[in-house]
Amino acid sequence: MTATPTTIPSTGGPSLPQERRLVTEIPGPRSRELAARKDAAVTHAVGTMLPAYVVAAGGGVLVDVDGNSLIDLGSGIAVTTVGNSNPRVAAAVAAQAAAFTHTCFMITPYDGYVEVAEALNRLTPGDFDKRTALFNSGAEAVENAVKIARVATGKQAVVAFDHGYHGRTNLTMALTAKNMPYKHGFGPFAPEVYRAPMSYPFRDAGVDGPAAARRAIDVIEKQVGAANLAAVVIEPIQGEGGFVVPAPGFLAALVEWCRANDVVFIADEVQTGFARTGDLFACDHEGVVPDLIVTAKGIAGGLPLAAVTGRAELMDAPHVGGLGGTYGGNPIACAAALAVIETIEADGLVGRAREIGDLVVDRLTALQAADPRIGEVRGRGAMIAVELVKPGTTEPAAALAAQVAAAAHAQGVVVLTCGTWGNVLRLLPPLSISDALLGEGLDVLADALAAAK
Ligand SMILES: Cc1ncc(COP(=O)(O)O)c(CNCCCC(=O)O)c1O
């Protein structure tokens, strides 16, 4: 193993030097050695976007085994929203780990699970009686939201949307739109899952929200039938599908139709939840109140936790023992979640997400004015995307997006892509990032775009 560089920190959090520092090429020699070991030990089916192996993280940086300090514009896919190794989260995790690590809530319960449920019932949209169930991953929570809706309505069909993403389990693959890399070869998929057209303003040529909702409802009524439909599952802003923000009024019109037809409206806020979009939940932006809301990712600052929260009469529809799992609501993850919620409230992170969004959109919109390859800058809060196209068209430019992302990675900026066509650069910085570091990351991105052919 290559000699350990002197600048390897053992502690993360906001005390890490908030700088972009390249001491080797990215990835460096120690990362490359680890990547070789990964290839010999881990299936290649689990890919890695940027094989710079991390040793510490915090604020807005990731430090790798070679001593490089990278600007983090990905937050581990919208997870470390309050900052990696956030001090409150780290302390809560350490204290809980020292007390007990697991009992299985279904066997001998503990207060952390109840406190998280109480917080979610209080914080999620809707001023009605709610209940919560905790799980481990977003996909698991989406699966259980569908189980709940099916029992509550006595109906089986589920509708998801074009460009939607909901997970990698069998049912959530059926709900997910994009074949590669999520679904290819893994069928057959769960039955009774149908797809409706999404409101995608950049590609909708002037179809407004209500009209897009009528278009979707027409497909649902003709191809599924409300009498057969248990639930509609939708991301208020689609994540993996390209940060697609539906036109105003689309979600509200869908909710209204669901309410009138005994269809459960499930908001998948796995990627948009917990202050990411400049509201505590993306549904809050338009006053949309889902019947069930699925949360994960940002909920626990990196600890695996997910939740289904919703109307008590729906959540209590399954029989006792019908929901659960060994680890659901793990006590350490619950301790992390309570610290995350405290941090979001104490540090005003909803407002910080809006500040970040304004800063990012201003910079990217200025770039767009001079670069016709930028088809659209969109998103809300600290969930902003750039859709890249062939100049003057809406034709996706996936190779350009990949080239820009790779160039940014080489310069020590971690940026992700997404989108049905892979042509969307997405920015998901931790809300703990400084304006200066965020601005430097955007400078690198701008230079990478300018240099890309
Ligand atoms: C809206 C929405 N619902 C559900 C999920 C699934 O959450 P899990 O915790 O990954 O199961 C996601 C996860 N998104 C990132 C997946 C990355 C990948 O697997 O390549 C999401 O964004």
Coordinates of C-alpha atoms and ligand atoms in Angstrom, one line a residue:
M1 CA 0.0 0.0 0.0
T2 CA 1.3 3.4 -0.9
A3 CA 2.6 5.5 2.0
T4 CA -0.1 7.3 3.9
P5 CA 0.1 11.1 3.1
T6 CA 0.4 13.4 6.1
T7 CA -2.9 15.2 5.5
I8 CA -5.2 12.4 6.3
P9 CA -7.7 13.5 9.0
S10 CA -9.4 10.9 11.2
T11 CA -12.3 13.1 12.2
G12 CA -14.9 14.6 9.9
G13 CA -17.5 17.3 10.5
P14 CA -17.5 21.0 9.9
S15 CA -14.0 21.4 11.5
L16 CA -12.4 19.9 8.4
P17 CA -10.7 22.6 6.3
Q18 CA -13.4 23.8 4.0
E19 CA -11.2 23.8 0.8
R20 CA -10.7 22.1 -2.5
R21 CA -7.2 20.6 -2.3
L22 CA -5.7 18.3 -4.9
V23 CA -2.5 16.7 -3.9
T24 CA -2.7 13.9 -6.5
E25 CA -4.7 13.2 -9.6
I26 CA -8.3 12.1 -8.8
P27 CA -8.5 9.2 -8.0
G28 CA -5.0 9.1 -6.4
P29 CA -2.7 6.1 -6.0
R30 CA -4.2 4.8 -2.7
S31 CA -7.7 5.1 -4.1
R32 CA -6.6 3.2 -7.2
E33 CA -5.1 0.4 -5.0
L34 CA -8.4 0.2 -3.1
A35 CA -10.3 0.2 -6.4
A36 CA -8.3 -2.8 -7.4
R37 CA -9.2 -4.6 -4.2
K38 CA -12.8 -3.6 -4.7
D39 CA -12.7 -5.2 -8.2
A40 CA -11.4 -8.4 -6.6
A41 CA -13.9 -8.5 -3.7
V42 CA -17.1 -6.7 -4.7
T43 CA -19.3 -7.6 -7.7
H44 CA -18.9 -5.1 -10.5
A45 CA -22.7 -4.9 -10.5
V46 CA -22.3 -2.4 -7.7
G47 CA -20.7 0.4 -9.6
T48 CA -18.9 3.5 -8.2
M49 CA -19.2 6.9 -10.0
L50 CA -15.9 8.4 -8.6
P51 CA -13.6 5.9 -7.0
A52 CA -11.9 8.3 -4.6
Y53 CA -12.0 6.5 -1.3
V54 CA -13.2 8.7 1.5
V55 CA -11.7 8.9 4.9
A56 CA -13.4 12.0 6.4
A57 CA -16.2 14.4 5.4
G58 CA -18.0 17.4 6.7
G59 CA -19.3 20.9 5.9
G60 CA -19.0 20.8 2.1
V61 CA -16.0 18.5 1.6
L62 CA -15.0 14.9 1.3
V63 CA -11.4 14.0 2.1
D64 CA -9.9 10.9 0.4
V65 CA -7.2 8.4 1.3
D66 CA -4.7 10.3 -0.8
G67 CA -5.2 13.5 1.1
N68 CA -7.3 15.2 -1.5
S69 CA -10.2 17.5 -0.3
L70 CA -13.1 17.4 -2.8
I71 CA -16.1 19.8 -2.9
D72 CA -19.2 17.7 -2.3
L73 CA -22.2 18.7 -4.5
G74 CA -23.9 15.3 -4.2
S75 CA -24.4 14.7 -0.4
G76 CA -24.3 11.0 -1.1
I77 CA -27.4 11.3 -3.2
A78 CA -29.3 13.9 -1.1
V79 CA -28.5 12.1 2.2
T80 CA -26.0 14.2 4.2
T81 CA -28.2 17.3 4.0
V82 CA -27.3 18.6 7.5
G83 CA -23.6 18.0 6.7
N84 CA -21.6 14.8 6.9
S85 CA -20.7 13.8 10.5
N86 CA -22.8 16.7 11.7
P87 CA -21.8 17.1 15.4
R88 CA -25.3 16.7 16.8
V89 CA -25.8 13.6 14.7
A90 CA -22.4 12.1 15.5
A91 CA -22.9 12.7 19.2
A92 CA -26.4 11.2 19.2
V93 CA -25.2 8.2 17.3
A94 CA -22.3 7.6 19.6
A95 CA -24.4 7.9 22.7
Q96 CA -27.1 5.5 21.4
A97 CA -24.5 3.0 20.2
A98 CA -23.0 3.1 23.7
A99 CA -26.4 2.4 25.2
F100 CA -27.8 -0.3 22.9
T101 CA -27.6 -1.0 19.2
H102 CA -30.6 -3.1 18.5
T103 CA -33.5 -4.9 20.1
C104 CA -36.0 -5.1 17.2
F105 CA -38.9 -2.8 17.8
M106 CA -41.3 -5.6 17.2
I107 CA -39.8 -7.5 20.1
T108 CA -38.8 -5.0 22.9
P109 CA -39.5 -1.5 21.8
Y110 CA -37.7 1.7 22.7
D111 CA -38.6 5.4 22.8
G112 CA -36.5 6.6 19.9
Y113 CA -38.8 4.9 17.4
V114 CA -41.8 6.5 19.0
E115 CA -40.2 9.9 19.1
V116 CA -39.3 9.8 15.4
A117 CA -42.9 8.8 14.6
E118 CA -44.3 11.6 16.7
A119 CA -41.9 14.1 14.9
L120 CA -42.9 12.8 11.5
N121 CA -46.6 12.9 12.4
R122 CA -46.1 16.5 13.5
L123 CA -43.9 17.7 10.7
T124 CA -45.4 16.1 7.5
P125 CA -48.1 17.9 5.6
G126 CA -51.7 17.4 6.8
D127 CA -53.3 18.4 10.1
F128 CA -55.1 15.1 10.6
D129 CA -54.5 12.1 12.9
K130 CA -51.4 10.3 11.5
R131 CA -49.4 7.2 12.2
T132 CA -45.9 6.2 11.1
A133 CA -44.0 3.0 10.3
L134 CA -40.2 3.0 10.1
F135 CA -38.1 1.0 7.7
N136 CA -34.5 0.9 6.4
S137 CA -34.5 2.1 2.8
G138 CA -36.6 4.2 0.5
A139 CA -37.5 1.2 -1.6
E140 CA -38.7 -0.7 1.4
A141 CA -40.8 2.2 2.5
V142 CA -42.3 2.6 -0.9
E143 CA -43.1 -1.1 -1.0
N144 CA -44.9 -0.8 2.4
A145 CA -46.8 2.3 1.4
V146 CA -48.2 0.3 -1.5
K147 CA -49.1 -2.6 0.8
I148 CA -50.9 -0.2 3.1
A149 CA -52.8 1.4 0.2
R150 CA -53.9 -2.0 -1.1
V151 CA -55.2 -3.1 2.2
A152 CA -56.9 0.2 2.9
T153 CA -58.7 0.4 -0.4
G154 CA -59.2 -3.3 -1.2
K155 CA -57.8 -2.5 -4.7
Q156 CA -54.6 -3.7 -6.3
A157 CA -53.5 -1.5 -9.2
V158 CA -50.8 1.2 -8.7
V159 CA -49.9 4.0 -11.0
A160 CA -46.5 5.5 -11.3
F161 CA -45.3 8.2 -13.7
D162 CA -42.9 8.5 -16.7
H163 CA -39.4 9.3 -15.5
G164 CA -40.3 8.1 -12.0
Y165 CA -37.8 6.4 -9.7
H166 CA -38.8 4.5 -6.6
G167 CA -36.1 1.8 -5.9
R168 CA -34.5 -1.4 -6.9
T169 CA -36.7 -4.0 -5.2
N170 CA -39.1 -6.0 -7.4
L171 CA -42.2 -3.8 -6.9
T172 CA -40.2 -0.6 -6.9
M173 CA -38.4 -1.6 -10.1
A174 CA -41.9 -2.1 -11.6
L175 CA -42.7 1.5 -10.4
T176 CA -39.4 2.9 -11.8
A177 CA -39.5 4.0 -15.4
K178 CA -35.9 3.8 -16.6
N179 CA -34.7 0.4 -17.8
M180 CA -30.9 0.9 -17.6
P181 CA -29.3 0.4 -15.1
Y182 CA -32.2 -0.3 -12.7
K183 CA -34.4 -2.9 -14.3
H184 CA -32.6 -4.6 -17.3
G185 CA -32.7 -8.3 -17.0
F186 CA -34.3 -8.4 -13.5
G187 CA -37.9 -9.2 -14.6
P188 CA -40.5 -10.4 -14.3
F189 CA -41.7 -7.4 -12.4
A190 CA -44.6 -7.1 -10.0
P191 CA -48.0 -7.0 -11.7
E192 CA -50.7 -4.4 -11.5
V193 CA -48.3 -1.5 -11.9
Y194 CA -49.2 1.1 -14.6
R195 CA -47.6 4.2 -16.0
A196 CA -49.0 7.7 -16.6
P197 CA -47.5 10.7 -18.4
M198 CA -45.7 13.2 -16.2
S199 CA -45.8 16.9 -16.3
Y200 CA -42.3 17.7 -17.7
P201 CA -42.6 21.4 -18.7
F202 CA -39.3 21.5 -20.6
R203 CA -40.6 18.8 -22.9
D204 CA -44.3 19.5 -22.7
A205 CA -44.5 22.5 -25.1
G206 CA -46.8 24.7 -23.0
V207 CA -49.0 22.0 -21.4
D208 CA -49.8 23.6 -18.0
G209 CA -50.3 21.7 -14.7
P210 CA -54.1 21.2 -14.9
A211 CA -53.9 20.1 -18.5
A212 CA -51.1 17.7 -17.8
A213 CA -53.1 16.3 -14.9
R214 CA -56.1 15.8 -17.2
R215 CA -53.8 14.0 -19.6
A216 CA -52.6 11.7 -16.9
I217 CA -56.0 11.1 -15.4
D218 CA -57.4 10.2 -18.9
V219 CA -54.7 7.5 -19.2
I220 CA -55.4 6.3 -15.7
E221 CA -59.2 6.2 -16.2
K222 CA -59.0 4.5 -19.6
Q223 CA -56.1 2.0 -18.9
V224 CA -56.6 1.2 -15.3
G225 CA -59.9 2.4 -14.0
A226 CA -60.4 4.1 -10.6
A227 CA -62.4 1.2 -9.3
N228 CA -59.2 -1.0 -9.6
L229 CA -56.7 1.6 -8.5
A230 CA -55.3 1.5 -5.0
A231 CA -52.7 4.2 -5.2
V232 CA -50.8 6.8 -7.2
V233 CA -47.1 7.1 -6.4
I234 CA -45.3 10.2 -7.4
E235 CA -42.2 12.2 -6.5
P236 CA -43.2 15.9 -6.1
I237 CA -39.9 16.7 -7.9
Q238 CA -38.6 13.6 -9.7
G239 CA -35.0 12.8 -8.7
E240 CA -33.3 10.1 -10.7
G241 CA -35.6 10.9 -13.6
G242 CA -34.0 14.3 -14.0
F243 CA -35.1 16.8 -11.3
V244 CA -38.4 17.2 -13.2
V245 CA -40.5 19.8 -11.5
P246 CA -44.2 19.4 -12.6
A247 CA -46.0 22.5 -13.7
P248 CA -47.9 24.4 -11.0
G249 CA -51.3 22.8 -10.3
F250 CA -50.4 19.3 -11.6
L251 CA -50.0 17.7 -8.2
A252 CA -53.0 19.4 -6.7
A253 CA -55.2 18.3 -9.6
L254 CA -54.0 14.7 -9.2
V255 CA -54.7 14.8 -5.4
E256 CA -58.2 16.1 -6.0
W257 CA -58.9 13.3 -8.5
C258 CA -57.5 10.7 -6.0
R259 CA -59.7 12.1 -3.2
A260 CA -62.8 11.8 -5.4
N261 CA -62.0 8.3 -6.4
D262 CA -60.9 6.5 -3.2
V263 CA -57.3 6.3 -4.5
V264 CA -54.4 6.8 -2.1
F265 CA -52.1 9.6 -3.1
I266 CA -48.5 8.5 -2.1
A267 CA -45.8 11.2 -2.2
D268 CA -42.4 9.7 -2.6
E269 CA -40.2 12.3 -0.8
V270 CA -37.2 10.1 -0.4
Q271 CA -35.0 12.5 -2.3
T272 CA -37.0 15.8 -1.8
G273 CA -37.7 15.5 1.9
F274 CA -36.2 17.2 4.9
A275 CA -35.4 20.7 3.7
R276 CA -33.8 19.7 0.5
T277 CA -36.1 21.7 -1.7
G278 CA -36.4 24.9 0.4
D279 CA -39.5 23.5 2.2
L280 CA -39.4 20.9 4.9
F281 CA -41.2 18.7 2.3
A282 CA -41.6 19.4 -1.4
C283 CA -45.4 18.9 -1.1
D284 CA -45.4 22.0 1.2
H285 CA -44.5 24.2 -1.8
E286 CA -48.0 24.0 -3.3
G287 CA -49.9 23.0 -0.2
V288 CA -50.3 19.5 -1.5
V289 CA -51.3 17.1 1.3
P290 CA -50.6 13.5 0.5
D291 CA -52.5 10.6 2.1
L292 CA -49.2 8.8 2.7
I293 CA -45.7 10.3 2.5
V294 CA -42.5 8.2 2.1
T295 CA -39.3 9.7 3.5
A296 CA -35.7 8.4 3.7
K297 CA -32.2 9.8 2.7
G298 CA -32.0 13.1 4.5
I299 CA -34.1 11.9 7.4
A300 CA -31.1 10.5 9.4
G301 CA -27.9 12.1 8.0
G302 CA -26.5 8.9 6.5
L303 CA -27.9 6.3 8.9
P304 CA -30.3 3.9 7.1
L305 CA -33.8 5.0 8.0
A306 CA -37.0 5.3 6.0
A307 CA -40.6 6.0 6.9
V308 CA -44.2 5.9 5.8
T309 CA -46.3 8.5 7.5
G310 CA -50.0 9.2 6.8
R311 CA -53.6 9.2 7.6
A312 CA -54.2 7.1 10.7
E313 CA -57.2 5.3 9.1
L314 CA -55.0 4.2 6.2
M315 CA -51.9 3.3 8.3
D316 CA -54.0 1.2 10.7
A317 CA -55.8 -0.7 7.9
P318 CA -53.3 -3.6 7.9
H319 CA -53.7 -6.3 10.6
V320 CA -51.5 -6.2 13.7
G321 CA -48.1 -7.7 12.7
G322 CA -48.7 -6.9 9.0
L323 CA -45.9 -4.4 8.8
G324 CA -42.4 -4.6 10.3
G325 CA -39.0 -6.1 9.8
T326 CA -35.9 -6.9 11.8
Y327 CA -34.1 -3.5 11.7
G328 CA -37.0 -1.1 10.9
G329 CA -36.4 2.0 13.0
N330 CA -33.1 0.9 14.3
P331 CA -32.3 2.8 17.5
I332 CA -29.1 4.4 16.3
A333 CA -30.8 5.5 13.1
C334 CA -33.6 7.0 15.2
A335 CA -31.2 8.9 17.4
A336 CA -29.6 10.3 14.2
A337 CA -33.0 11.3 12.8
L338 CA -33.9 13.2 16.0
A339 CA -30.6 15.0 15.8
V340 CA -31.2 15.8 12.1
I341 CA -34.7 17.2 12.8
E342 CA -33.3 19.3 15.7
T343 CA -30.5 20.6 13.5
I344 CA -32.8 21.5 10.6
E345 CA -35.0 23.5 13.1
A346 CA -32.1 25.0 15.1
D347 CA -30.0 26.0 12.2
G348 CA -32.8 27.3 10.0
L349 CA -31.8 24.9 7.2
V350 CA -35.0 25.3 5.2
G351 CA -34.1 28.9 4.7
R352 CA -30.5 27.9 3.9
A353 CA -31.7 25.6 1.2
R354 CA -33.5 28.5 -0.4
E355 CA -30.4 30.7 -0.2
I356 CA -28.3 27.9 -1.8
G357 CA -31.0 27.6 -4.5
D358 CA -30.9 31.3 -5.3
L359 CA -27.1 31.3 -5.5
V360 CA -27.0 28.2 -7.7
V361 CA -29.8 29.3 -10.0
D362 CA -28.3 32.8 -10.5
R363 CA -25.0 31.3 -11.5
L364 CA -26.4 28.6 -13.8
T365 CA -29.0 31.0 -15.4
A366 CA -26.1 33.4 -16.3
L367 CA -24.3 30.4 -17.9
Q368 CA -27.4 29.5 -19.8
A369 CA -27.7 33.0 -21.3
A370 CA -24.4 32.3 -23.1
D371 CA -24.6 28.6 -23.8
P372 CA -27.4 27.1 -25.9
R373 CA -26.4 23.6 -24.8
I374 CA -28.1 24.4 -21.4
G375 CA -31.7 23.6 -22.2
E376 CA -33.1 24.3 -18.8
V377 CA -32.0 25.2 -15.3
R378 CA -34.6 23.9 -12.9
G379 CA -35.4 22.7 -9.4
R380 CA -36.0 24.2 -6.0
G381 CA -33.9 24.9 -2.9
A382 CA -30.7 22.8 -2.9
M383 CA -32.0 20.5 -5.5
I384 CA -31.1 22.1 -8.8
A385 CA -30.4 20.6 -12.2
V386 CA -29.1 21.6 -15.6
E387 CA -30.6 19.7 -18.6
L388 CA -28.0 19.6 -21.4
V389 CA -29.2 19.4 -25.0
K390 CA -28.0 19.8 -28.5
P391 CA -27.9 23.6 -29.1
G392 CA -31.2 25.0 -29.9
T393 CA -33.1 21.7 -29.5
T394 CA -34.5 19.6 -26.7
E395 CA -32.4 16.6 -28.0
P396 CA -30.7 15.2 -24.9
A397 CA -26.9 15.6 -24.8
A398 CA -25.9 12.7 -22.5
A399 CA -22.3 12.5 -23.6
L400 CA -21.8 16.2 -22.8
A401 CA -23.2 15.7 -19.3
A402 CA -20.9 12.7 -18.7
Q403 CA -17.9 14.7 -20.1
V404 CA -18.7 17.7 -17.8
A405 CA -19.2 15.5 -14.8
A406 CA -15.9 13.6 -15.4
A407 CA -14.0 16.9 -15.9
A408 CA -15.4 18.2 -12.6
H409 CA -14.5 15.0 -10.8
A410 CA -10.9 15.3 -12.1
Q411 CA -10.8 18.8 -10.6
G412 CA -12.1 17.7 -7.2
V413 CA -15.8 18.5 -7.5
V414 CA -18.3 15.7 -6.9
V415 CA -21.2 16.3 -9.1
L416 CA -23.9 13.7 -10.2
T417 CA -25.9 13.2 -13.3
C418 CA -29.4 11.9 -13.7
G419 CA -32.3 11.9 -16.2
T420 CA -34.1 9.4 -18.4
W421 CA -31.5 10.2 -21.1
G422 CA -28.6 10.8 -18.7
N423 CA -28.3 14.4 -19.8
V424 CA -28.9 16.2 -16.6
L425 CA -26.3 17.5 -14.2
R426 CA -27.7 17.7 -10.7
L427 CA -26.6 19.7 -7.7
L428 CA -27.4 18.4 -4.2
P429 CA -24.9 20.2 -2.0
P430 CA -25.1 19.7 1.8
L431 CA -26.8 22.6 3.4
S432 CA -23.7 23.0 5.6
I433 CA -21.6 24.1 2.6
S434 CA -20.3 27.6 2.6
D435 CA -21.1 30.1 -0.1
A436 CA -17.4 30.4 -1.0
L437 CA -17.0 26.6 -1.4
L438 CA -20.2 26.3 -3.4
G439 CA -19.2 29.2 -5.6
E440 CA -15.8 27.5 -6.3
G441 CA -17.6 24.3 -7.1
L442 CA -19.8 26.2 -9.6
D443 CA -16.7 27.8 -11.1
V444 CA -15.2 24.4 -11.7
L445 CA -18.5 23.2 -13.3
A446 CA -18.6 26.3 -15.5
D447 CA -15.1 25.8 -16.7
A448 CA -15.7 22.1 -17.4
L449 CA -18.8 23.0 -19.4
A450 CA -17.0 25.8 -21.3
A451 CA -14.1 23.3 -22.2
A452 CA -16.5 20.5 -23.1
K453 CA -17.0 19.8 -26.8
Ligands
LIG1 C1 -37.5 9.3 -5.0 C2 -36.8 8.0 -4.6 N1 -37.5 7.0 -4.1 C3 -37.0 5.8 -3.7 C4 -35.6 5.7 -3.7 C5 -35.0 4.4 -3.2 O1 -34.3 4.6 -2.0 P1 -33.2 3.6 -1.5 O2 -32.9 4.0 -0.1 O3 -32.1 3.7 -2.4 O4 -33.9 2.2 -1.5 C6 -34.8 6.7 -4.2 C7 -33.3 6.6 -4.2 N2 -32.6 7.4 -5.1 C8 -31.2 7.1 -5.3 C9 -31.0 5.7 -5.9 C10 -29.5 5.5 -6.3 C11 -29.3 4.1 -6.9 O5 -29.8 3.1 -6.3 O6 -28.7 4.0 -8.0 C12 -35.4 7.9 -4.6 O7 -34.6 9.0 -5.1

